[in-house]
Coordinates of C-alpha atoms in Angstrom, one line a residue:
M821 CA -23.9 21.3 34.5
D822 CA -26.9 22.0 32.3
W823 CA -28.3 20.4 29.1
G824 CA -27.6 23.8 27.0
S825 CA -23.8 23.4 27.4
E826 CA -23.3 19.6 27.9
L827 CA -26.0 18.0 25.4
W828 CA -26.0 20.8 22.7
D829 CA -25.7 18.1 19.9
Q830 CA -28.4 15.7 21.6
F831 CA -31.4 17.0 20.5
D832 CA -33.3 13.8 19.7
V833 CA -32.1 12.3 23.1
I834 CA -33.7 15.2 24.8
E835 CA -36.9 15.0 23.0
R836 CA -37.1 11.3 23.7
H837 CA -36.3 11.9 27.4
T838 CA -38.9 14.4 27.9
Q839 CA -41.2 12.4 26.1
W840 CA -40.6 9.6 28.4
G841 CA -41.1 11.7 31.4
L842 CA -44.5 12.5 30.4
E843 CA -45.3 8.8 29.8
L844 CA -44.1 8.2 33.2
V845 CA -46.3 10.6 34.7
E846 CA -49.4 9.0 32.6
K847 CA -48.6 5.6 33.9
Y848 CA -48.3 6.8 37.6
V849 CA -51.7 8.3 37.2
K850 CA -53.0 5.0 35.8
F851 CA -51.6 3.4 38.6
V852 CA -53.2 5.4 41.2
R853 CA -56.4 5.2 39.5
E854 CA -56.5 1.5 39.4
R855 CA -55.4 1.6 43.2
T856 CA -58.5 4.1 43.7
E857 CA -60.8 1.5 42.3
I858 CA -59.6 -1.3 44.4
E859 CA -60.1 1.1 47.4
Q860 CA -63.7 1.7 46.5
Q861 CA -64.3 -1.8 46.0
Y862 CA -62.9 -2.7 49.1
A863 CA -64.8 -0.2 50.9
K864 CA -68.1 -1.2 49.4
H865 CA -67.6 -5.1 50.4
L866 CA -66.6 -3.9 54.0
R867 CA -69.9 -1.8 54.2
N868 CA -72.0 -5.0 53.0
L869 CA -70.1 -7.3 55.5
V870 CA -71.0 -4.9 58.3
K871 CA -74.4 -4.5 57.1
K872 CA -74.8 -8.3 57.2
Y873 CA -73.7 -9.0 60.6
L874 CA -74.9 -5.6 62.5
P875 CA -78.5 -5.9 63.5
K876 CA -80.7 -2.9 62.7
R877 CA -82.0 -2.9 66.4
I878 CA -80.7 -4.1 69.6
S879 CA -82.8 -4.3 72.7
K880 CA -81.2 -3.8 76.2
D881 CA -83.3 -6.6 77.2
D882 CA -82.0 -9.0 74.8
P883 CA -80.3 -12.0 76.4
E884 CA -77.2 -11.7 74.0
C885 CA -76.4 -8.3 75.3
K886 CA -75.6 -9.5 78.5
F887 CA -72.5 -11.4 77.5
S888 CA -69.6 -9.3 76.9
Q889 CA -68.4 -11.6 74.0
F890 CA -71.6 -10.3 72.0
V891 CA -71.0 -6.7 73.1
S892 CA -67.4 -7.0 72.0
F893 CA -68.4 -8.6 68.8
Q894 CA -70.8 -5.7 68.0
Q895 CA -68.1 -3.0 68.7
V896 CA -65.7 -4.9 66.4
V897 CA -68.3 -4.7 63.6
K898 CA -68.7 -0.9 64.3
E899 CA -65.0 -0.4 64.0
L900 CA -65.0 -2.1 61.0
N901 CA -67.6 0.2 59.6
D902 CA -65.3 3.2 60.5
F903 CA -62.4 1.3 58.8
A904 CA -64.6 1.2 55.5
G905 CA -65.3 4.8 55.7
Q906 CA -61.6 5.5 56.0
R907 CA -61.0 3.5 53.0
E908 CA -63.3 5.7 51.1
V909 CA -61.5 8.9 52.3
V910 CA -58.2 7.1 50.8
A911 CA -59.9 6.6 47.5
E912 CA -61.1 10.0 47.2
T913 CA -57.9 11.7 48.5
L914 CA -56.0 9.7 45.8
M915 CA -58.2 10.7 43.2
T916 CA -58.6 14.4 44.0
R917 CA -54.7 15.1 45.1
I918 CA -52.8 13.0 42.7
C919 CA -55.0 11.8 39.8
L920 CA -56.7 15.2 38.9
D921 CA -53.8 17.3 39.6
L922 CA -51.3 15.4 37.8
V923 CA -53.4 15.0 34.8
K924 CA -53.8 18.7 34.7
F925 CA -50.1 19.3 35.1
S926 CA -49.5 16.7 32.5
Q927 CA -51.4 18.8 29.9
E928 CA -49.7 21.9 30.8
I929 CA -46.3 20.5 30.4
K930 CA -47.2 18.8 27.1
Q931 CA -48.1 22.1 25.7
E932 CA -45.0 23.8 27.0
R933 CA -42.8 21.0 25.6
K934 CA -44.6 21.0 22.2
M935 CA -43.7 25.0 22.3
Y936 CA -40.0 24.5 23.0
L937 CA -39.7 21.5 20.6
Q938 CA -41.3 23.7 17.7
E939 CA -38.9 26.7 18.6
G940 CA -35.8 24.4 18.0
R941 CA -37.1 23.0 15.0
R942 CA -37.5 26.5 13.6
A943 CA -34.2 27.2 14.6
Q944 CA -33.0 24.3 12.9
Q945 CA -34.9 25.1 9.7
Q946 CA -33.6 28.6 9.5
L947 CA -30.3 27.4 9.9
E948 CA -30.9 24.8 7.0
N949 CA -32.3 27.5 5.0
S950 CA -29.2 29.8 5.5
F951 CA -27.2 26.8 4.5
K952 CA -29.0 26.3 1.3
Q953 CA -28.7 30.0 0.5
L954 CA -24.9 29.8 1.0
E955 CA -24.8 26.7 -1.2
A956 CA -26.8 28.2 -4.2
S957 CA -24.6 31.5 -3.9
K958 CA -21.6 29.3 -3.9
R959 CA -22.7 27.6 -7.0
K960 CA -23.6 30.7 -8.8
F961 CA -20.4 32.2 -8.0
E962 CA -18.7 29.0 -9.7
R963 CA -20.8 29.4 -12.6
D964 CA -20.1 33.1 -13.3
C965 CA -16.3 32.4 -12.8
R966 CA -16.3 29.9 -15.6
E967 CA -18.2 31.9 -17.7
A968 CA -15.8 34.9 -17.0
E969 CA -13.0 32.7 -17.7
K970 CA -14.4 31.6 -21.1
A971 CA -15.0 35.2 -22.2
V972 CA -11.7 35.9 -21.3
I973 CA -10.2 33.3 -23.1
L974 CA -12.4 34.2 -26.1
A975 CA -11.4 37.7 -26.2
E976 CA -7.8 36.7 -26.0
R977 CA -7.9 34.5 -29.0
L978 CA -9.9 37.0 -31.1
D979 CA -7.4 39.6 -30.5
Q980 CA -4.6 37.5 -31.6
D981 CA -6.5 36.2 -34.6
I982 CA -5.6 38.4 -37.7
N983 CA -8.8 37.2 -39.5
A984 CA -11.2 38.7 -36.7
T985 CA -12.8 42.0 -37.3
K986 CA -12.3 44.7 -35.0
A987 CA -16.2 44.8 -34.4
D988 CA -15.8 40.8 -33.2
V989 CA -12.8 41.9 -31.2
E990 CA -14.5 44.7 -29.4
K991 CA -17.7 42.7 -29.0
A992 CA -15.6 39.9 -27.3
R993 CA -13.9 42.5 -25.0
V994 CA -17.2 43.7 -23.8
L995 CA -18.5 40.5 -23.0
S996 CA -15.5 39.4 -21.1
H997 CA -15.8 42.8 -19.3
Q998 CA -19.6 42.0 -18.4
R999 CA -18.7 38.3 -17.5
M1000 CA -15.9 39.5 -15.2
Q1001 CA -18.2 42.1 -13.5
M1002 CA -20.9 39.4 -13.0
A1003 CA -18.2 37.1 -11.5
E1004 CA -17.2 39.9 -8.9
E1005 CA -20.9 40.5 -8.0
S1006 CA -21.3 36.7 -7.4
K1007 CA -18.5 36.6 -5.2
N1008 CA -19.4 39.5 -3.1
E1009 CA -23.0 37.9 -3.0
Y1010 CA -21.1 34.6 -1.7
A1011 CA -19.0 36.3 0.9
L1012 CA -22.0 37.9 2.3
Y1013 CA -24.2 34.7 2.6
L1014 CA -21.1 33.1 3.9
Q1015 CA -20.8 35.5 6.7
K1016 CA -24.7 35.4 7.5
Y1017 CA -24.4 31.5 7.7
N1018 CA -21.5 31.8 10.0
Q1019 CA -23.5 34.2 12.0
D1020 CA -26.4 32.0 11.9
Q1021 CA -24.5 28.9 12.9
G1022 CA -22.7 30.7 15.8
H1023 CA -26.2 31.9 17.1
F1024 CA -27.8 28.8 16.8
Y1025 CA -25.2 26.5 18.7
F1026 CA -24.2 29.0 21.2
S1027 CA -27.5 31.0 21.8
D1028 CA -30.7 29.7 20.4
M1029 CA -30.4 25.9 21.2
P1030 CA -28.7 26.1 24.5
Q1031 CA -31.7 28.5 25.6
I1032 CA -34.2 26.1 24.5
F1033 CA -32.3 23.1 26.1
S1034 CA -32.2 25.1 29.3
K1035 CA -36.1 25.7 29.3
L1036 CA -36.6 22.0 28.5
Q1037 CA -34.3 21.1 31.5
A1038 CA -36.2 23.5 33.8
M1039 CA -39.6 22.3 32.4
D1040 CA -38.3 18.4 32.9
E1041 CA -37.0 19.2 36.5
R1042 CA -40.6 20.7 37.4
R1043 CA -42.1 17.7 36.1
T1044 CA -39.7 15.3 38.3
L1045 CA -40.5 17.6 41.4
R1046 CA -44.3 17.5 40.8
L1047 CA -44.0 13.5 40.3
R1048 CA -41.8 13.3 43.5
D1049 CA -44.9 15.1 45.4
G1050 CA -47.3 12.6 43.7
Y1051 CA -44.9 9.6 45.2
R1052 CA -45.1 11.5 48.6
G1053 CA -49.1 12.1 48.2
F1054 CA -49.5 8.5 47.6
A1055 CA -47.7 7.5 50.9
D1056 CA -49.1 10.4 53.0
T1057 CA -52.8 9.5 52.0
D1058 CA -52.4 5.9 53.5
R1059 CA -50.5 7.2 56.5
Q1060 CA -53.2 9.0 57.7
V1061 CA -55.5 6.0 57.9
L1062 CA -53.1 3.2 58.5
P1063 CA -50.6 4.3 61.2
I1064 CA -50.3 0.4 61.7
I1065 CA -48.1 0.1 58.5
G1066 CA -46.3 3.3 59.3
K1067 CA -42.9 1.8 58.7
C1068 CA -44.0 0.4 55.3
L1069 CA -45.3 4.2 54.4
D1070 CA -42.0 5.4 55.9
G1071 CA -39.9 3.5 53.3
M1072 CA -42.3 4.9 50.6
S1073 CA -41.6 8.3 51.6
S1074 CA -37.9 7.5 51.8
A1075 CA -38.1 6.3 48.1
A1076 CA -39.9 9.7 47.0
D1077 CA -37.3 11.8 49.1
S1078 CA -34.6 10.0 47.4
I1079 CA -35.6 11.6 43.7
D1080 CA -33.2 14.4 43.0
E1081 CA -34.0 16.3 39.9
K1082 CA -30.5 17.6 39.7
Q1083 CA -29.1 14.1 39.9
D1084 CA -31.4 13.0 37.1
S1085 CA -30.0 15.9 34.7
L1086 CA -26.7 14.8 35.5
A1087 CA -27.3 11.1 34.8
L1088 CA -28.8 12.0 31.2
I1089 CA -25.7 14.1 30.6
E1090 CA -23.4 11.4 31.7
G1091 CA -25.1 8.8 29.6
Y1092 CA -25.4 10.7 26.2
K1093 CA -22.3 13.2 26.4
S1094 CA -20.8 12.5 23.1
G1095 CA -17.5 14.2 23.8
F1096 CA -17.6 15.9 20.2
E1097 CA -16.4 19.5 19.6
R1098 CA -18.7 22.0 18.4
P1099 CA -18.4 22.8 14.8
S1100 CA -16.3 25.6 13.8
D1101 CA -16.9 28.4 11.3
V1102 CA -16.7 27.4 7.4
E1103 CA -13.7 28.9 6.0
F1104 CA -13.9 31.4 2.9
E1105 CA -13.0 29.8 -0.6
D1106 CA -11.6 32.0 -2.9
L1107 CA -12.8 31.0 -6.3
S1108 CA -11.4 34.0 -8.4
Q1109 CA -7.8 32.8 -8.5
A1110 CA -8.2 31.3 -11.8
M1111 CA -9.4 34.8 -13.3
N1112 CA -6.1 36.7 -12.5
R1113 CA -3.7 34.5 -14.8
T1114 CA -1.5 36.4 -17.4
S1115 CA -2.3 36.9 -20.9
S1116 CA 0.4 34.1 -21.8
E1117 CA -1.2 31.6 -19.9
G1118 CA -4.5 31.9 -22.3
S1119 CA -2.9 31.7 -25.5
L1120 CA -4.0 29.5 -28.2
G1121 CA -1.6 27.0 -27.6
T1122 CA -2.7 26.6 -24.1
P1123 CA -4.0 22.9 -23.5
K1124 CA -7.4 22.4 -22.1
S1125 CA -6.5 20.8 -19.1
T1126 CA -4.7 23.9 -17.8
I1127 CA -8.0 25.7 -17.9
D1128 CA -9.9 23.2 -16.4
P1129 CA -12.2 24.7 -13.9
R1130 CA -12.3 21.6 -11.8
G1131 CA -8.7 21.5 -11.2
D1132 CA -6.8 22.6 -8.2
A1133 CA -7.7 26.1 -8.8
W1134 CA -11.2 25.4 -8.3
P1135 CA -11.9 23.7 -5.0
I1136 CA -15.8 24.1 -5.6
G1137 CA -17.7 20.9 -4.9
R1138 CA -15.4 19.6 -2.2
N1139 CA -16.7 19.2 1.3
K1140 CA -20.4 19.6 0.1
G1141 CA -21.9 17.2 2.8
K1142 CA -23.1 19.7 5.4
R1143 CA -22.3 18.8 8.9
W1144 CA -26.0 18.5 10.4
L1145 CA -25.9 17.3 14.0
F1146 CA -29.7 17.5 14.6
S1147 CA -31.0 15.6 11.7
K1148 CA -32.0 12.2 12.1
K1149 CA -28.9 9.9 12.5
N1150 CA -28.9 6.5 10.6
K1151 CA -28.5 3.5 12.8
A1152 CA -24.6 3.0 13.4
V1153 CA -23.3 -0.7 12.8
I1154 CA -22.1 -2.1 16.2
S1155 CA -18.5 -2.9 16.1
E1156 CA -16.4 -4.9 18.4
D1157 CA -14.1 -2.2 19.4
F1158 CA -17.3 0.2 20.2
S1159 CA -15.9 2.5 17.7
H1160 CA -19.7 3.4 17.0
L1161 CA -20.2 5.2 20.2
P1162 CA -19.2 8.7 21.2
P1163 CA -15.7 9.0 22.9
E1164 CA -17.0 9.1 26.4
Q1165 CA -19.5 6.1 26.2
R1166 CA -16.8 4.1 24.0
R1167 CA -14.1 4.4 26.9
K1168 CA -16.6 3.2 29.6
K1169 CA -17.7 0.4 27.5
L1170 CA -14.1 -0.7 26.6
Q1171 CA -12.9 -0.2 30.3
Q1172 CA -15.7 -2.8 31.4
K1173 CA -14.5 -5.1 28.7
L1174 CA -11.2 -4.9 29.8
D1175 CA -12.2 -5.6 33.5
E1176 CA -14.1 -8.6 32.6
W1177 CA -11.1 -10.0 30.5
N1178 CA -9.0 -9.4 33.3
R1179 CA -11.0 -11.2 35.8
E1180 CA -11.3 -14.5 33.5
L1181 CA -7.6 -14.2 33.0
Q1182 CA -7.1 -14.2 36.8
K1183 CA -9.3 -17.2 37.3
E1184 CA -7.5 -19.3 34.6
N1185 CA -4.2 -18.1 36.5
D1186 CA -5.4 -19.5 39.6
Q1187 CA -6.6 -22.7 38.0
R1188 CA -3.0 -23.2 36.5
E1189 CA -1.4 -22.7 39.7
A1190 CA -3.7 -25.2 41.5
L1191 CA -2.9 -27.5 38.8
D1192 CA 1.0 -27.2 39.3
K1193 CA 0.5 -27.6 42.9
M1194 CA -1.4 -31.0 42.0
K1195 CA 1.1 -32.0 39.5
D1196 CA 4.0 -31.5 41.9
V1197 CA 2.1 -33.7 44.6
Y1198 CA 1.6 -36.3 42.1
E1199 CA 5.2 -36.5 41.0
K1200 CA 6.4 -36.7 44.6
N1201 CA 3.6 -39.2 46.1
P1202 CA 2.5 -41.4 42.8
Q1203 CA -0.1 -43.2 45.1
M1204 CA -2.1 -40.0 45.1
G1205 CA -2.5 -40.1 41.4
N1206 CA -0.8 -40.2 37.7
P1207 CA 0.2 -36.6 37.0
N1208 CA -0.4 -37.3 33.1
I1209 CA -4.1 -37.1 33.9
L1210 CA -3.8 -33.5 34.4
L1211 CA -2.2 -32.8 31.1
P1212 CA -5.6 -32.2 29.2
K1213 CA -6.9 -30.0 31.6
Y1214 CA -3.5 -28.1 32.0
T1215 CA -3.2 -27.7 28.2
E1216 CA -6.7 -26.4 28.3
T1217 CA -5.9 -23.8 30.8
L1218 CA -2.9 -22.8 28.9
N1219 CA -4.9 -22.3 25.6
N1220 CA -7.6 -20.2 27.6
I1221 CA -4.8 -18.1 29.2
Q1222 CA -3.2 -17.2 25.7
R1223 CA -6.6 -16.5 24.3
L1224 CA -7.8 -14.2 27.2
Q1225 CA -3.9 -12.5 26.9
L1226 CA -4.8 -11.6 23.4
E1227 CA -8.1 -10.4 24.1
V1228 CA -6.9 -8.3 27.0
Q1229 CA -4.0 -6.9 24.7
K1230 CA -6.5 -6.1 22.0
C1231 CA -8.8 -4.4 24.4
E1232 CA -6.1 -2.5 25.8
A1233 CA -4.8 -1.2 22.4
W1234 CA -8.3 -0.1 21.9
L1235 CA -8.6 1.8 25.1
A1236 CA -5.2 3.4 24.7
N1237 CA -6.5 4.6 21.2
A1238 CA -9.8 5.8 22.6
N1239 CA -7.6 7.6 25.3
G1240 CA -5.2 9.0 22.6
Q1241 CA -2.3 6.9 23.8
T1242 CA -0.5 4.0 22.3
V1243 CA 0.5 0.6 23.7
S1244 CA 3.5 -1.6 22.5
R1245 CA 2.5 -5.2 21.8
G1246 CA 5.2 -6.4 23.8
D1247 CA 4.4 -4.6 26.9
T1248 CA 1.0 -6.4 27.2
I1249 CA 2.6 -9.9 26.9
M1250 CA 5.7 -9.2 29.2
R1251 CA 3.3 -9.3 32.4
Y1252 CA 2.5 -13.0 31.1
N1253 CA 5.4 -14.5 29.7
N1254 CA 6.4 -16.3 33.0
Q1255 CA 3.3 -18.2 33.1
L1256 CA 4.0 -19.8 29.9
E1257 CA 7.3 -21.0 30.8
R1258 CA 6.4 -24.6 31.7
P1259 CA 3.6 -25.4 29.1
T1260 CA 5.4 -28.8 28.4
S1261 CA 6.8 -29.7 31.9
M1262 CA 3.8 -32.2 32.0
N1263 CA 4.9 -34.3 29.1
N1264 CA 8.0 -35.2 30.7
N1265 CA 6.2 -37.5 33.5
D1266 CA 5.1 -40.8 32.1
S1267 CA 3.5 -43.4 34.3
S1268 CA 5.7 -45.9 32.5
Q1269 CA 9.1 -44.2 33.4
E1270 CA 11.2 -45.5 36.3
K1271 CA 11.7 -43.9 39.6
D1272 CA 15.4 -42.5 38.8
S1273 CA 14.1 -40.7 35.6
T1274 CA 11.3 -39.3 37.6
D1275 CA 13.6 -38.2 40.2
A1276 CA 15.9 -36.6 37.5
S1277 CA 13.0 -34.9 35.7
H1278 CA 11.7 -33.3 39.1
S1279 CA 15.4 -32.3 40.0
D1280 CA 15.4 -30.2 36.7
D1281 CA 12.1 -28.6 37.7
S1282 CA 13.4 -27.8 41.1
Q1283 CA 15.8 -25.3 39.7
D1284 CA 12.9 -22.7 39.7
P1285 CA 12.0 -21.3 43.0
S1286 CA 8.3 -21.8 42.3
N1287 CA 9.0 -25.7 41.9
Q1288 CA 10.7 -26.4 45.1
P1289 CA 10.2 -29.9 46.4
I1290 CA 7.0 -29.7 48.8
Y1291 CA 6.7 -33.5 49.3
T1292 CA 5.2 -34.8 52.4
E1293 CA 4.1 -38.3 53.0
F1294 CA 0.4 -38.7 53.6
E1295 CA -0.9 -40.9 56.3
D1296 CA -1.9 -44.4 55.0
D1297 CA -5.1 -44.8 56.7
F1298 CA -7.5 -42.4 58.6
D1299 CA -8.0 -42.6 62.3
D1300 CA -10.7 -44.9 63.3
D1301 CA -12.0 -42.6 66.0
A1302 CA -13.3 -39.5 64.5
P1303 CA -10.9 -36.6 65.5
T1304 CA -12.7 -33.1 66.4
P1305 CA -12.4 -30.7 63.4
I1306 CA -10.1 -27.8 63.9
G1307 CA -12.0 -25.4 61.9
Q1308 CA -14.5 -24.8 58.9
C1309 CA -13.8 -24.1 55.1
T1310 CA -15.5 -23.7 51.8
A1311 CA -14.8 -25.2 48.5
A1312 CA -13.8 -22.4 46.1
Y1313 CA -13.5 -24.7 43.2
P1314 CA -15.0 -28.1 42.4
F1315 CA -12.7 -31.1 42.8
D1316 CA -13.5 -34.7 41.4
G1317 CA -11.5 -36.5 44.1
S1318 CA -10.9 -39.5 41.7
S1319 CA -7.4 -40.3 43.0
E1320 CA -7.1 -42.7 46.1
G1321 CA -7.0 -40.8 49.3
T1322 CA -8.9 -37.7 47.9
I1323 CA -12.4 -36.8 48.2
A1324 CA -14.9 -35.0 45.8
M1325 CA -16.3 -31.6 46.7
I1326 CA -18.6 -29.2 44.6
E1327 CA -18.1 -25.4 44.6
G1328 CA -19.4 -23.6 47.7
E1329 CA -19.6 -26.8 49.6
E1330 CA -19.3 -26.4 53.4
L1331 CA -16.6 -28.9 55.1
N1332 CA -15.0 -29.3 58.4
L1333 CA -11.2 -28.7 58.4
M1334 CA -9.5 -32.1 59.9
E1335 CA -5.9 -31.5 59.3
E1336 CA -3.8 -28.3 58.1
D1337 CA -1.5 -28.1 55.1
K1338 CA 1.7 -29.5 56.0
G1339 CA 3.5 -28.2 53.1
D1340 CA 2.6 -30.6 50.2
G1341 CA -0.3 -28.4 48.9
W1342 CA -3.0 -30.8 50.3
T1343 CA -5.4 -30.4 53.3
R1344 CA -7.6 -33.1 55.0
V1345 CA -11.4 -32.2 55.4
R1346 CA -14.4 -34.1 56.2
K1347 CA -17.9 -33.7 54.8
L1348 CA -20.9 -32.7 56.8
K1349 CA -22.6 -35.7 55.8
G1350 CA -19.7 -38.2 56.4
G1351 CA -16.7 -39.0 54.5
E1352 CA -12.9 -37.8 54.8
G1353 CA -10.1 -37.2 52.3
Y1354 CA -7.6 -34.9 51.1
V1355 CA -8.3 -32.0 48.6
P1356 CA -6.0 -29.1 47.2
T1357 CA -5.3 -26.4 49.7
S1358 CA -5.6 -23.9 46.8
Y1359 CA -9.4 -25.1 46.2
L1360 CA -10.2 -24.1 49.8
R1361 CA -11.3 -20.8 51.5
I1362 CA -10.2 -21.9 55.2
N1363 CA -11.8 -20.0 58.3
Q1364 CA -9.6 -21.6 61.0
N1365 CA -10.7 -21.8 64.7

């Protein structure tokens, strides 16, 4: 895959990308130059430090020389002097091997890039001039055809007029013949310019621009390789003088080795590939059909509307907008369905959007299931809490599910349209119809109802397999002696623990598992800082020992 075949209509993108590559080289050169100045200043300060603590003359008879501590100190200072010299070597190597070399190479690449871009603009200008010539010849052909038609009609009128002289009739016939001949010449000229434009356009899209883009790609890959060598040289220079930090430098080399010029080119293609087809040849429009009408059509009684040159017989003037892909485009209006993007980019954006909506929908469905379990427990065990307190949250969750279902449906329709498919409205909702069957079941549970009415309401719900009784009595009191935890768990969702016998927790909190779920949807846990209680099992991620 190369730019010439895949990015044939992305001249502006390639121009910006190559300019960005040159700016990156200049930025790296500036970075290395500032690093060189730091190394030079560092070496200078080290030299001054050595000069301060290293005596000019040391006598063997000096008492301090007898002590190994002093001798060792002097050796440390000398080694530091050598270390300062190595920092100077680093600064000099960075300047000569990276800065000067990349600056020279950058100037060469700039000239080469400028030459290729000028070739591309000249090719664009030539194709635009050819198109202007085609339009001019087309307008001339149209004008001559109109004049010829008028001359023919005038000659026919004078021929049928008994008051017209023979000289006038002959003059009109000569004029009609001349106009017809001029129209025929204009027709031939238009056909020639049309053929020339189609040849120029085919050569432009399939030869000139692909060659220029391939040259720009090769140039950009050479720049990428040279920049990779600059990255490697930055690490190798330090590796020569700083073996103690070799692991860090190995990481820098690994980063330099990870650069792949082919992968960069492929990434550019994948990011800006429009997915559009190349324009086809312009079809020939025969403008001389109106000239071939019979004499009866040109009689004196013929209405003007039948010979109007702007009728169906004259398609001239239609589709005058030229298809110019390399001109500067206006800023597209960003739409919700990403229709302003090219096909490939639009499909990617829509798929990402659909995945986000599906994750949100799954989260709401999980929360609804947890609320269902809590409601069932409250209905069977009233001392745990009133199920009506869950109604606002339950209603909010159902509304969120409905809203997210509509968003998913809309996004799927857009994605199907982008993929050339169709999607049924019913098919999208069918997957979620079971989730909305019980939106009002919680309204049937009032704290003021008697026990028999509560049992009857629950018996109706028990007809659904998902609402089978899972009632289990909770222990009235916790054990006085703290039992040993049977495992650990993590809170997947926050829980307020406002009901009696429950305990609050926050999302992500680590808890000790004290008692397993006995089928009632509740699990007994203990906080790390103290305090025990029951929490919904569906709100936990359990790692049992």
